[in-house]
Amino acid sequence: MVMPRSKFWTDQSGATMVEATIVMPLLLTLLLGFVDLGYAFYQWNAASKAVQAGARLAQISTPIATVLPSETTTQTNVALVGVAVPAGTYDYVCTANSAGAASCTGTNCQSGTCADQTLFDFIYDGSSSRAGMHDFLPTLEKSQVRIEYTASGLGYWTRPGGPVPTITVSIVNHQFQFFFLGALLGFANINMPSMLSTVTGEDMKSTWP
């Protein structure tokens, strides 16, 4: 039986299904978007914990820049012995390439070869008794870790414990990962703002880790 045209335009059978079909994709996108947003906050917090852990490990271990411990102990000017080391006297930056090989640049290692790979890996991976940066942020790559040692203005020339650097551990060029939004809307991953933690170095530990 054919429905009269006048009744066809006023009939509401199936309207709920049509409305649900229109609304459900929007609700699903919002729901999964909130899940992705929550995961982004988790990644942010994990990165913050990672740089804090990395800074602590760098603080209590031998510097990755192998020439740093002797930076203030080779002073031959007797008049400066015991005099405070000025801020900015040295600055070493240690990073890793895409293959994970560490290198440092700074005052006395212009070639970038004065880096201890084992110590860099220790800060990144930790040990059996200490969590490293990678333990807090599993998606972190070695090439995204930056460790800098700068003269803090503390300590003095020929100090037996070595220099007292300011240590800054950073995470750079790390991306927020979006799963649902990326799959549904093609939402691209975006770079996380640089995360860093700064501490003052303690006595250089020649036997750690």
N, CA and C of each residue as an Amber inpcrd file, in Angstrom:
protein
   627
   0.8470000  -1.1880000   0.0000000   0.0000000   0.0000000   0.0000000
   0.8790000   1.2330000   0.0000000   0.6050000   2.1130000  -0.9080000
   1.3880000   3.3310000  -1.0410000   0.8470000   4.3970000  -0.0940000
   1.7940000   5.0310000   0.6570000   1.4000000   6.0750000   1.6020000
   1.1030000   7.3510000   0.8430000   0.0000000   8.0160000   1.1940000
  -0.3070000   9.2940000   0.5420000   0.8250000  10.2950000   0.7670000
   1.0590000  11.1540000  -0.2700000   2.1670000  12.1060000  -0.1800000
   2.0220000  13.0390000   1.0000000   0.8410000  13.5090000   1.2970000
   0.6400000  14.4430000   2.4040000   1.0200000  13.8130000   3.7420000
   0.7500000  12.5200000   3.8880000   1.0960000  11.8380000   5.1360000
   2.5880000  11.5140000   5.1970000   3.1930000  11.2910000   4.0120000
   4.6190000  10.9620000   3.9690000   5.4640000  12.0890000   4.5670000
   5.1200000  13.3420000   4.2430000   5.9220000  14.4770000   4.7290000
   5.7630000  14.7050000   6.2250000   4.7090000  14.2380000   6.8080000
   4.4960000  14.4490000   8.2400000   4.8260000  13.2160000   9.0760000
   5.0760000  12.1020000   8.4290000   5.3720000  10.8660000   9.1590000
   6.7590000  10.9530000   9.8220000   6.9000000  10.5410000  11.0910000
   8.1540000  10.6310000  11.8460000   8.7530000   9.2600000  12.1690000
   8.2940000   8.2200000  11.5250000   8.8500000   6.8950000  11.7440000
  10.3210000   6.8660000  11.3320000  11.1700000   6.3690000  12.2260000
  12.6090000   6.2920000  11.9350000  13.3610000   7.5820000  12.1950000
  12.6850000   8.6220000  12.6840000  13.3720000   9.9010000  12.9220000
  14.4550000   9.7610000  13.9790000  14.1690000   8.9600000  14.9970000
  15.1630000   8.7640000  16.0650000  16.4410000   8.1460000  15.5200000
  16.2650000   7.1780000  14.6090000  17.4440000   6.5330000  14.0320000
  18.2700000   7.5210000  13.2130000  17.5940000   8.3620000  12.4750000
  18.2940000   9.3650000  11.6640000  19.0450000  10.3500000  12.5650000
  18.3780000  10.8010000  13.6350000  19.0250000  11.7400000  14.5540000
  20.2410000  11.0970000  15.2260000  20.0870000   9.8300000  15.6180000
  21.2030000   9.1320000  16.2560000  22.3660000   8.9820000  15.2900000
  22.0540000   8.7200000  14.0190000  23.0970000   8.5720000  13.0130000
  23.8860000   9.8590000  12.8480000  23.2060000  10.9850000  12.9750000
  23.8680000  12.2810000  12.8400000  24.6710000  12.6310000  14.0900000
  24.1080000  12.3510000  15.2650000  24.7130000  12.7770000  16.5220000
  25.8440000  11.8480000  16.9830000  25.7220000  10.5480000  16.7510000
  26.6850000   9.5860000  17.2810000  28.1300000   9.8550000  16.8510000
  28.3740000  10.1740000  15.5730000  29.7730000  10.4710000  15.2160000
  30.3470000  11.6640000  15.9730000  29.5050000  12.6690000  16.2240000
  29.9680000  13.8380000  16.9780000  30.2730000  13.4590000  18.4230000
  29.3750000  12.6890000  19.0270000  29.5910000  12.2700000  20.4120000
  30.8140000  11.3570000  20.5270000  30.9680000  10.4760000  19.5580000
  32.1090000   9.5670000  19.5770000  33.4190000  10.3300000  19.4370000
  33.4200000  11.3340000  18.5560000  34.6200000  12.1530000  18.3770000
  34.9600000  12.9180000  19.6560000  33.9380000  13.4550000  20.3190000
  34.1660000  14.1680000  21.5770000  34.6950000  13.2260000  22.6490000
  34.0940000  12.0570000  22.7540000  34.5080000  11.0910000  23.7750000
  35.9580000  10.6630000  23.5610000  36.2910000  10.2630000  22.3550000
  37.6510000   9.8220000  22.0750000  38.6360000  10.9880000  22.1390000
  38.1510000  12.1910000  21.8210000  39.0010000  13.3730000  21.9530000
  39.3780000  13.6250000  23.4020000  38.4210000  13.4290000  24.3120000
  38.7250000  13.5800000  25.7400000  39.7220000  12.5190000  26.2010000
  39.5900000  11.3090000  25.6630000  40.5510000  10.2480000  26.0060000
  41.9520000  10.6430000  25.5420000  42.0680000  11.1310000  24.3190000
  43.3630000  11.5580000  23.7980000  43.9220000  12.7350000  24.5880000
  43.0430000  13.6590000  24.9740000  43.4870000  14.8140000  25.7620000
  44.0300000  14.3460000  27.1130000  43.3260000  13.4010000  27.7310000
  43.8180000  12.8590000  28.9930000  45.1590000  12.1730000  28.8270000
  45.3410000  11.4730000  27.7250000  46.6190000  10.8070000  27.4750000
  47.7220000  11.8300000  27.2350000  47.3760000  12.9570000  26.6120000
  48.3620000  14.0220000  26.4040000  48.8330000  14.5850000  27.7470000
  47.9030000  14.7540000  28.6880000  48.2910000  15.2240000  30.0240000
  49.1740000  14.1910000  30.7180000  48.8750000  12.9220000  30.5060000
  49.7140000  11.8650000  31.0730000  51.1360000  11.9540000  30.5030000
  51.2520000  12.1470000  29.1970000  52.5660000  12.2600000  28.5720000
  53.3220000  13.4730000  29.1100000  52.6260000  14.5770000  29.3030000
  53.2390000  15.7880000  29.8490000  53.7930000  15.5190000  31.2490000
  52.9990000  14.8770000  32.0820000  53.4280000  14.5690000  33.4380000
  54.5980000  13.5790000  33.4270000  54.5320000  12.5790000  32.5510000
  55.6170000  11.6000000  32.4570000  56.9150000  12.2690000  32.0210000
  56.8290000  13.2100000  31.0820000  58.0250000  13.9250000  30.6310000
  58.6060000  14.7710000  31.7570000  57.7270000  15.3800000  32.5520000
  58.1870000  16.1750000  33.6900000  58.9300000  15.3010000  34.6970000
  58.3920000  14.1370000  34.9800000  59.0630000  13.2070000  35.9020000
  60.3710000  12.6990000  35.3050000  60.4020000  12.5010000  33.9990000
  61.6030000  11.9890000  33.3440000  62.7690000  12.9630000  33.4700000
  62.5210000  14.2600000  33.2550000  63.6260000  15.2190000  33.3500000
  64.0730000  15.3890000  34.8000000  63.1420000  15.2700000  35.7470000
  63.5300000  15.3350000  37.1560000  64.4280000  14.1640000  37.5340000
  64.0420000  12.9620000  37.0630000  64.8600000  11.7790000  37.3450000
  66.2110000  11.8860000  36.6620000  66.2180000  12.3670000  35.4110000
  67.4700000  12.5240000  34.6820000  68.4040000  13.5190000  35.3440000
  67.8480000  14.6190000  35.8270000  68.6690000  15.6290000  36.4990000
  69.2690000  15.0750000  37.7860000  68.4870000  14.2860000  38.5170000
  69.0070000  13.7000000  39.7520000  70.1370000  12.7130000  39.4580000
  69.9640000  11.8750000  38.4330000  71.0110000  10.9270000  38.0800000
  72.2670000  11.6520000  37.6080000  72.0890000  12.7210000  36.8400000
  73.2480000  13.4900000  36.3780000  73.9390000  14.1860000  37.5400000
  73.1620000  14.5540000  38.5470000  73.6930000  15.2740000  39.6980000
  74.6130000  14.4000000  40.5440000  74.3250000  13.1170000  40.6200000
  75.0740000  12.2460000  41.5290000  76.0760000  11.3500000  40.8090000
  76.2360000  11.5270000  39.5040000  77.1460000  10.6660000  38.7540000
  78.2250000  11.4940000  38.0620000  79.2580000  10.8190000  37.6080000
  80.3420000  11.4650000  36.8950000  79.7850000  12.1580000  35.6530000
  80.2340000  13.3760000  35.3400000  79.7070000  14.0790000  34.1620000
  79.9270000  13.2940000  32.8780000  78.9680000  13.3930000  31.9750000
  79.1010000  12.7490000  30.6660000  80.2630000  13.3580000  29.8970000
  80.4340000  14.6880000  30.0150000  81.5690000  15.3690000  29.3890000
  82.8290000  14.9960000  30.1710000  83.6600000  14.1530000  29.6080000
  84.7830000  13.5690000  30.3470000  85.8310000  14.5900000  30.7760000
  85.8730000  15.7480000  30.1300000  86.8810000  16.7520000  30.4920000
  86.3980000  17.6820000  31.6000000  85.1270000  17.5990000  31.9430000
  84.5860000  18.5240000  32.9460000  85.2140000  18.3760000  34.3240000
  85.4440000  17.1620000  34.8560000  86.0110000  17.0520000  36.2130000
  87.3470000  17.7750000  36.3800000  88.1130000  17.9020000  35.3020000
  89.4220000  18.5670000  35.4030000  89.3490000  20.0370000  35.0020000
  88.1440000  20.5210000  34.7250000  87.9860000  21.8880000  34.2350000
  88.5370000  22.9260000  35.2120000  88.3540000  22.7140000  36.5100000
  88.7860000  23.7100000  37.4900000  89.9190000  23.2050000  38.3820000
  90.4930000  22.0490000  38.0500000  91.5690000  21.5170000  38.8960000
  92.9440000  21.6540000  38.2500000  92.9940000  22.1860000  37.0410000
  94.2720000  22.3150000  36.3370000  94.7630000  23.7570000  36.3210000
  94.2140000  24.5740000  37.1760000  94.6000000  25.9850000  37.2250000
  96.0370000  26.1220000  37.7360000  96.9030000  26.7020000  36.9200000
  98.3240000  26.8380000  37.2850000  98.6490000  28.2040000  37.8760000
  97.7160000  29.1110000  37.8280000  97.9390000  30.4410000  38.3850000
  97.7450000  30.3720000  39.9060000  98.8370000  30.4180000  40.6410000
  98.7820000  30.2690000  42.0960000  97.8800000  31.3220000  42.7210000
  97.8500000  32.4880000  42.1370000  97.0480000  33.5800000  42.7090000
  95.5560000  33.2580000  42.6930000  95.1410000  32.3270000  41.8130000
  93.7200000  32.0060000  41.7030000  93.3160000  30.7880000  42.5320000
  94.2780000  30.0950000  43.1160000  93.9710000  28.9020000  43.8970000
  93.0420000  29.2780000  45.0620000  91.9220000  28.6100000  45.1490000
  90.9510000  28.8990000  46.2050000  90.0020000  30.0320000  45.8820000
  90.1890000  30.6840000  44.7270000  89.3040000  31.7800000  44.3190000
  88.0680000  31.1940000  43.6280000  86.9300000  31.8120000  43.8250000
  85.6760000  31.3220000  43.2490000  85.7570000  31.2480000  41.7280000
  85.1920000  30.1920000  41.1820000  85.1300000  30.0280000  39.7260000
  83.9600000  30.8600000  39.1990000  84.2100000  31.8170000  38.3110000
  83.1230000  32.6830000  37.8260000  82.0680000  31.8970000  37.0520000
  80.8290000  32.3450000  37.1340000  79.7510000  31.7440000  36.3480000
  80.0760000  31.9010000  34.8680000  79.7720000  30.8820000  34.0960000
  80.0040000  30.9450000  32.6580000  81.3970000  30.5600000  32.2240000
  82.2410000  30.1020000  33.1680000  83.6100000  29.7100000  32.8230000
  83.6210000  28.5510000  31.8420000  82.7020000  27.6350000  31.9780000
  82.6140000  26.4980000  31.0590000  81.1510000  26.2040000  30.7580000
  80.9410000  25.5290000  29.6570000  79.5810000  25.1730000  29.2360000
  79.6810000  23.9610000  28.3120000  79.1470000  22.8250000  28.7560000
  79.1940000  21.6010000  27.9570000  77.7720000  21.1090000  27.7180000
  77.4720000  20.7760000  26.4830000  76.1530000  20.2580000  26.1160000
  76.3280000  18.8720000  25.5320000  75.6460000  17.8970000  26.1130000
  75.7540000  16.5080000  25.6770000  74.4150000  16.0360000  25.1150000
  74.4590000  15.4660000  23.9240000  73.2620000  14.9710000  23.2420000
  73.5950000  13.6260000  22.5860000  72.6250000  13.0630000  21.8990000
  72.8370000  11.8160000  21.1660000  72.2190000  11.9570000  19.7830000
  72.7800000  11.2340000  18.8200000  72.2150000  11.2650000  17.4790000
  71.0820000  10.2490000  17.3560000  70.5350000  10.0970000  16.1630000
  69.3900000   9.2070000  15.9800000  69.7240000   7.7520000  16.2840000
  71.0140000   7.4050000  16.2030000  71.4420000   6.0390000  16.5180000
  71.7200000   5.8500000  18.0020000  71.6440000   6.9400000  18.7880000
  71.8640000   6.8520000  20.2300000  73.2950000   7.0880000  20.6560000
  74.1880000   7.4510000  19.7140000  75.5870000   7.7010000  20.0550000
  75.7240000   9.0830000  20.6750000  76.3100000   9.1480000  21.8710000
  76.4210000  10.4050000  22.6200000  77.6300000  11.2130000  22.1610000
  77.5020000  12.5250000  22.2600000  78.6150000  13.4300000  21.9820000
  78.4030000  14.6950000  22.7910000  79.4900000  15.3970000  23.0840000
  79.4120000  16.6380000  23.8460000  80.1450000  17.7410000  23.0900000
  79.6770000  18.9360000  23.2590000  80.3660000  20.1060000  22.7340000
  80.6340000  21.0490000  23.8970000  81.7220000  21.7750000  23.8150000
  82.0630000  22.6920000  24.8920000  83.4670000  23.2150000  24.7490000
  83.9320000  23.8890000  25.7970000  85.2000000  24.6100000  25.7730000
  86.3620000  23.7460000  25.3320000  86.5220000  22.5830000  25.9100000
  87.6960000  21.7540000  25.6350000  87.3810000  20.4740000  24.8770000
  86.2410000  20.4020000  24.2480000  85.9550000  19.2290000  23.4030000
  85.1910000  19.6750000  22.1740000  85.8130000  20.5450000  21.4150000
  85.1790000  21.0820000  20.2320000  84.8540000  19.9980000  19.2090000
  85.6160000  18.9160000  19.2110000  85.3760000  17.8500000  18.2380000
  84.1440000  17.0210000  18.5770000  83.6280000  17.1890000  19.7970000
  82.4350000  16.4620000  20.2040000  82.6910000  15.0300000  20.6140000
  83.9490000  14.6740000  20.8530000  84.2850000  13.2830000  21.1630000
  84.4520000  13.0170000  22.6530000  84.3310000  14.0270000  23.4990000
  84.6030000  13.8360000  24.9310000  83.3470000  13.4520000  25.6930000
  82.6340000  12.4290000  25.2110000  81.4030000  11.9950000  25.8700000
  81.5260000  10.5490000  26.3000000  81.0550000  10.2540000  27.5000000
  81.0500000   8.8910000  28.0210000  79.6920000   8.2650000  27.7030000
  79.6700000   7.3260000  26.7630000  78.4260000   6.7100000  26.3170000
  77.7290000   5.9650000  27.4540000  78.5020000   5.2940000  28.2970000
  77.9240000   4.5270000  29.4010000  77.1520000   5.4270000  30.3520000
  77.7080000   6.5980000  30.6460000  77.0490000   7.5220000  31.5700000
  75.7960000   8.1310000  30.9430000  75.8620000   8.4220000  29.6410000
  74.6700000   8.9410000  28.9650000  73.5640000   7.8860000  28.9950000
  73.9250000   6.6340000  28.7120000  72.9470000   5.5480000  28.7380000
  72.3850000   5.3470000  30.1410000  73.2190000   5.5600000  31.1590000
  72.7660000   5.4160000  32.5430000  71.6650000   6.4220000  32.8640000
  71.8490000   7.6630000  32.4430000  70.8310000   8.6780000  32.6970000
  69.5560000   8.3740000  31.9140000  69.7130000   7.8520000  30.7220000
  68.5600000   7.5280000  29.8780000  67.8370000   6.2640000  30.3600000
  68.5970000   5.2020000  30.6190000  68.0050000   3.9030000  30.9560000
  67.9230000   3.6190000  32.4510000  68.7590000   4.2990000  33.2690000
  68.8050000   3.9860000  34.6810000  69.5920000   2.7000000  34.9230000
  69.3640000   2.0920000  36.0660000  70.0490000   0.8480000  36.4110000
  69.0500000  -0.0750000  37.0940000  69.5330000  -1.1850000  37.6100000
  68.6410000  -2.1300000  38.2760000  68.0260000  -1.5490000  39.5420000
  68.6840000  -0.5460000  40.1160000  68.1860000   0.0330000  41.3690000
  67.6430000   1.4490000  41.2150000  67.8430000   2.0530000  40.0520000
  67.3790000   3.4300000  39.8350000  66.6960000   3.5540000  38.4760000
  65.5360000   4.1870000  38.4840000  64.7910000   4.3890000  37.2410000
  65.4300000   5.5000000  36.4190000  65.5450000   5.2810000  35.1230000
  66.0670000   6.2900000  34.2180000  64.9480000   7.0660000  33.5450000
  65.3060000   7.9800000  32.6680000  64.3200000   8.8090000  31.9890000
  63.3780000   7.9660000  31.1460000  63.9160000   6.9460000  30.5000000
  63.1130000   6.1030000  29.6220000  62.0740000   5.3070000  30.3990000
  62.3400000   5.0180000  31.6610000  61.3720000   4.2870000  32.4760000
  60.1240000   5.1260000  32.7320000  60.2930000   6.4280000  32.8590000
  59.1540000   7.3160000  33.1070000  58.4180000   7.6750000  31.8190000
  59.1540000   7.7560000  30.7110000  58.5570000   8.1350000  29.4250000
  59.0140000   7.1240000  28.3700000  58.2960000   6.0080000  28.2300000
  58.7290000   4.9260000  27.3350000  58.8820000   5.3350000  25.8780000
  58.1950000   6.3790000  25.4370000  58.2910000   6.8030000  24.0370000
  59.4840000   7.7350000  23.7920000  60.2420000   8.0240000  24.8490000
  61.3800000   8.9360000  24.7230000  62.5170000   8.2710000  23.9490000
  63.1360000   9.0260000  23.0390000  64.2930000   8.5550000  22.2950000
  65.5490000   9.2520000  22.8170000  66.6880000   8.5920000  22.6850000
  67.9380000   9.1810000  23.1830000  68.2380000  10.5120000  22.5050000
  67.8960000  10.6130000  21.2380000  68.1800000  11.8440000  20.4920000
  67.3600000  13.0240000  20.9920000  66.3610000  12.7740000  21.8520000
  65.5220000  13.8430000  22.3920000  65.9810000  14.3020000  23.7780000
  67.1020000  13.7420000  24.2520000  67.6340000  14.0860000  25.5730000
  68.8050000  15.0540000  25.4070000  68.7890000  16.1090000  26.2000000
  69.8570000  17.1200000  26.1610000  70.3120000  17.3900000  27.5860000
  71.6170000  17.2330000  27.8370000  72.1640000  17.4140000  29.1870000
  73.2630000  18.4730000  29.1240000  73.1040000  19.5250000  29.8940000
  74.0410000  20.6530000  29.8490000  74.6750000  20.8840000  31.2140000
  75.9800000  21.1200000  31.1980000  76.7420000  21.4400000  32.4110000
  77.3190000  22.8390000  32.2440000  76.9540000  23.7590000  33.1150000
  77.4780000  25.1150000  33.0340000  78.0490000  25.5410000  34.3830000
  79.0110000  26.4480000  34.3250000  79.6000000  26.9680000  35.5630000
  78.5470000  27.7740000  36.3070000  78.3140000  27.4150000  37.5550000
  77.2390000  28.0320000  38.3360000  77.6850000  29.2630000  39.1160000
  79.0270000  29.4650000  39.2300000  79.5320000  30.5300000  40.0890000
  79.8170000  30.0190000  41.4880000  79.5490000  28.7330000  41.7220000
  79.8670000  28.1050000  42.9990000  81.1810000  27.3230000  42.8660000
  81.7630000  26.9710000  43.9850000  83.0220000  26.2370000  43.9560000
  84.2070000  27.1680000  43.7440000  85.4140000  26.6180000  43.7890000
  86.6230000  27.4310000  43.6660000  87.6810000  26.6490000  42.9040000
  88.6660000  27.3890000  42.3850000  89.7330000  26.7770000  41.6170000
  90.4950000  25.7560000  42.4680000  90.8100000  24.6270000  41.8850000
  91.5140000  23.4900000  42.4930000  90.7040000  22.8290000  43.6050000
  89.4010000  22.9850000  43.5910000  88.5420000  22.3240000  44.5680000
  88.7230000  20.8090000  44.4510000  89.0300000  20.1040000  45.5470000
  89.2790000  18.6540000  45.4830000  88.1090000  17.8590000  44.9070000
  86.8970000  18.2950000  45.1990000  85.7200000  17.5770000  44.6910000
  85.3900000  17.8930000  43.2580000  86.2080000  18.7300000  42.6060000
  85.9340000  19.0990000  41.2230000  84.9890000  20.2840000  41.1220000
  84.5630000  20.6110000  39.9190000  83.6910000  21.7820000  39.7200000
  82.2890000  21.5570000  40.2790000  81.5680000  22.6410000  40.4580000
  80.1760000  22.5810000  40.9220000  79.3020000  23.1570000  39.8160000
  78.9210000  22.3350000  38.8590000  78.1630000  22.8590000  37.7150000
  76.6720000  22.9800000  37.9920000  76.0350000  23.7950000  37.1950000
  74.5820000  23.7810000  37.1170000  74.2380000  22.7840000  36.0150000
  73.4110000  21.8070000  36.3320000  73.0730000  20.7460000  35.3850000
  71.6250000  20.9250000  34.9460000  71.4310000  20.9990000  33.6390000
  70.0860000  21.1380000  33.0860000  69.8070000  19.9610000  32.1620000
  68.8090000  19.1820000  32.4980000  68.3980000  18.0470000  31.6670000
  67.0900000  18.4210000  30.9670000  67.0830000  18.2780000  29.6480000
  65.9240000  18.6980000  28.8620000  65.4460000  17.5750000  27.9560000
  64.1760000  17.6400000  27.6010000  63.6020000  16.8010000  26.5580000
  63.1750000  17.7340000  25.4310000  63.7100000  17.5070000  24.2440000
  63.4250000  18.3860000  23.1090000  62.8710000  17.5670000  21.9390000
  62.0150000  18.2120000  21.1670000  61.4610000  17.6150000  19.9340000
  60.7020000  16.3070000  20.1790000  60.1350000  16.1700000  21.3670000
  59.3020000  14.9900000  21.6430000  57.8570000  15.3390000  21.3110000
  57.1550000  14.3930000  20.7000000  55.8000000  14.6670000  20.2410000
  54.7400000  14.0340000  21.1360000  53.6390000  14.7910000  21.3030000
  52.4500000  14.2010000  21.8890000  51.9240000  13.1570000  20.9050000
  51.5130000  12.0030000  21.4160000  50.9660000  10.9520000  20.5680000
  49.4360000  11.0030000  20.6390000  48.7910000  11.1200000  19.4660000
  47.3270000  11.1050000  19.3890000  46.9000000   9.8750000  18.5990000
  46.1070000   9.0200000  19.2130000  45.7040000   7.7830000  18.5680000
  44.3330000   7.9070000  17.8990000  43.3020000   8.2140000  18.6820000
  41.9580000   8.2620000  18.1330000  41.7660000   9.4530000  17.2080000
  42.2100000  10.6250000  17.6520000  42.0420000  11.8160000  16.8180000
  42.8530000  11.6970000  15.5310000  44.0110000  11.0550000  15.6210000
  44.8130000  10.8710000  14.4250000  44.1320000   9.9450000  13.4390000
  43.5060000   8.8750000  13.9410000  42.8540000   7.9090000  13.0610000
  41.5350000   8.4420000  12.5080000  40.7730000   9.1630000  13.3460000
  39.4570000   9.6220000  12.9240000  39.5100000  10.8890000  12.0840000
  40.3780000  11.8090000  12.4940000  40.3860000  13.1280000  11.8590000
  41.6960000  13.4710000  11.1710000  42.6490000  12.5440000  11.2170000
  43.9450000  12.8530000  10.6190000  44.6940000  13.9000000  11.4130000
  44.4090000  13.9770000  12.7170000  45.0320000  14.9800000  13.5820000
  46.5030000  14.6300000  13.7670000  47.4020000  15.4910000  13.3230000
  48.8350000  15.1930000  13.3520000  49.3900000  15.3370000  14.7710000
  50.4180000  14.5230000  15.0800000  51.1180000  14.6830000  16.3520000
  51.7960000  16.0440000  16.3810000  51.8840000  16.6450000  17.5600000
  52.5050000  17.9590000  17.6920000  53.6470000  17.8840000  18.6970000
  54.6350000  18.7540000  18.5140000  55.7860000  18.7680000  19.4090000
  55.3830000  19.2240000  20.8010000  55.8710000  18.5130000  21.7970000
  55.6690000  18.9000000  23.1880000  56.6130000  20.0660000  23.4920000
  56.1420000  21.0890000  24.1890000  57.0640000  22.1640000  24.5990000
  58.2390000  21.5800000  25.3710000  59.4250000  22.1470000  25.1930000
  60.6220000  21.6080000  25.8280000  60.4320000  21.5020000  27.3380000
  60.7770000  20.3470000  27.8830000  60.7050000  20.0980000  29.3150000
  62.1240000  20.1350000  29.8630000  62.3230000  20.7380000  31.0280000
  63.6650000  20.7560000  31.5990000  63.6140000  20.7780000  33.1140000
  64.7150000  20.3260000  33.6910000  64.8880000  20.3630000  35.1360000
  66.3350000  20.7590000  35.4050000  66.5330000  21.6940000  36.3210000
  67.8640000  22.2190000  36.6120000  68.2140000  21.9760000  38.0760000
  69.4160000  21.4560000  38.3070000  69.8950000  21.2010000  39.6680000
  71.3510000  21.6490000  39.7520000  71.8450000  21.7910000  40.9560000
  73.2590000  22.1080000  41.1790000  74.0110000  20.8130000  41.4270000
  75.1450000  20.6390000  40.7390000  75.9120000  19.4100000  40.8550000
  76.4660000  19.2040000  42.2530000  76.6110000  17.9400000  42.6150000
  77.2500000  17.5800000  43.8620000  78.6790000  17.1360000  43.5460000
  79.4110000  16.6400000  44.5410000  80.7760000  16.1390000  44.2770000
  80.7130000  15.0750000  43.1790000  81.6320000  15.1870000  42.2310000
  81.6440000  14.2690000  41.1280000  81.9700000  12.8440000  41.6080000
  81.1240000  11.9000000  41.2680000  81.2900000  10.5220000  41.7520000
  82.0240000   9.6890000  40.6970000  83.2660000   9.3510000  40.9640000
  84.0640000   8.6230000  39.9810000  83.6840000   7.1570000  39.8840000
  82.9060000   6.6430000  40.8370000  82.5600000   5.2150000  40.8300000
  81.0880000   4.9650000  40.5600000  80.3550000   6.0070000  40.1980000
  78.9260000   5.8440000  39.9350000  78.6750000   6.0090000  38.4650000
  77.8500000   5.2050000  37.8130000  76.9720000   4.2050000  38.4130000
  77.7230000   2.9090000  38.6770000
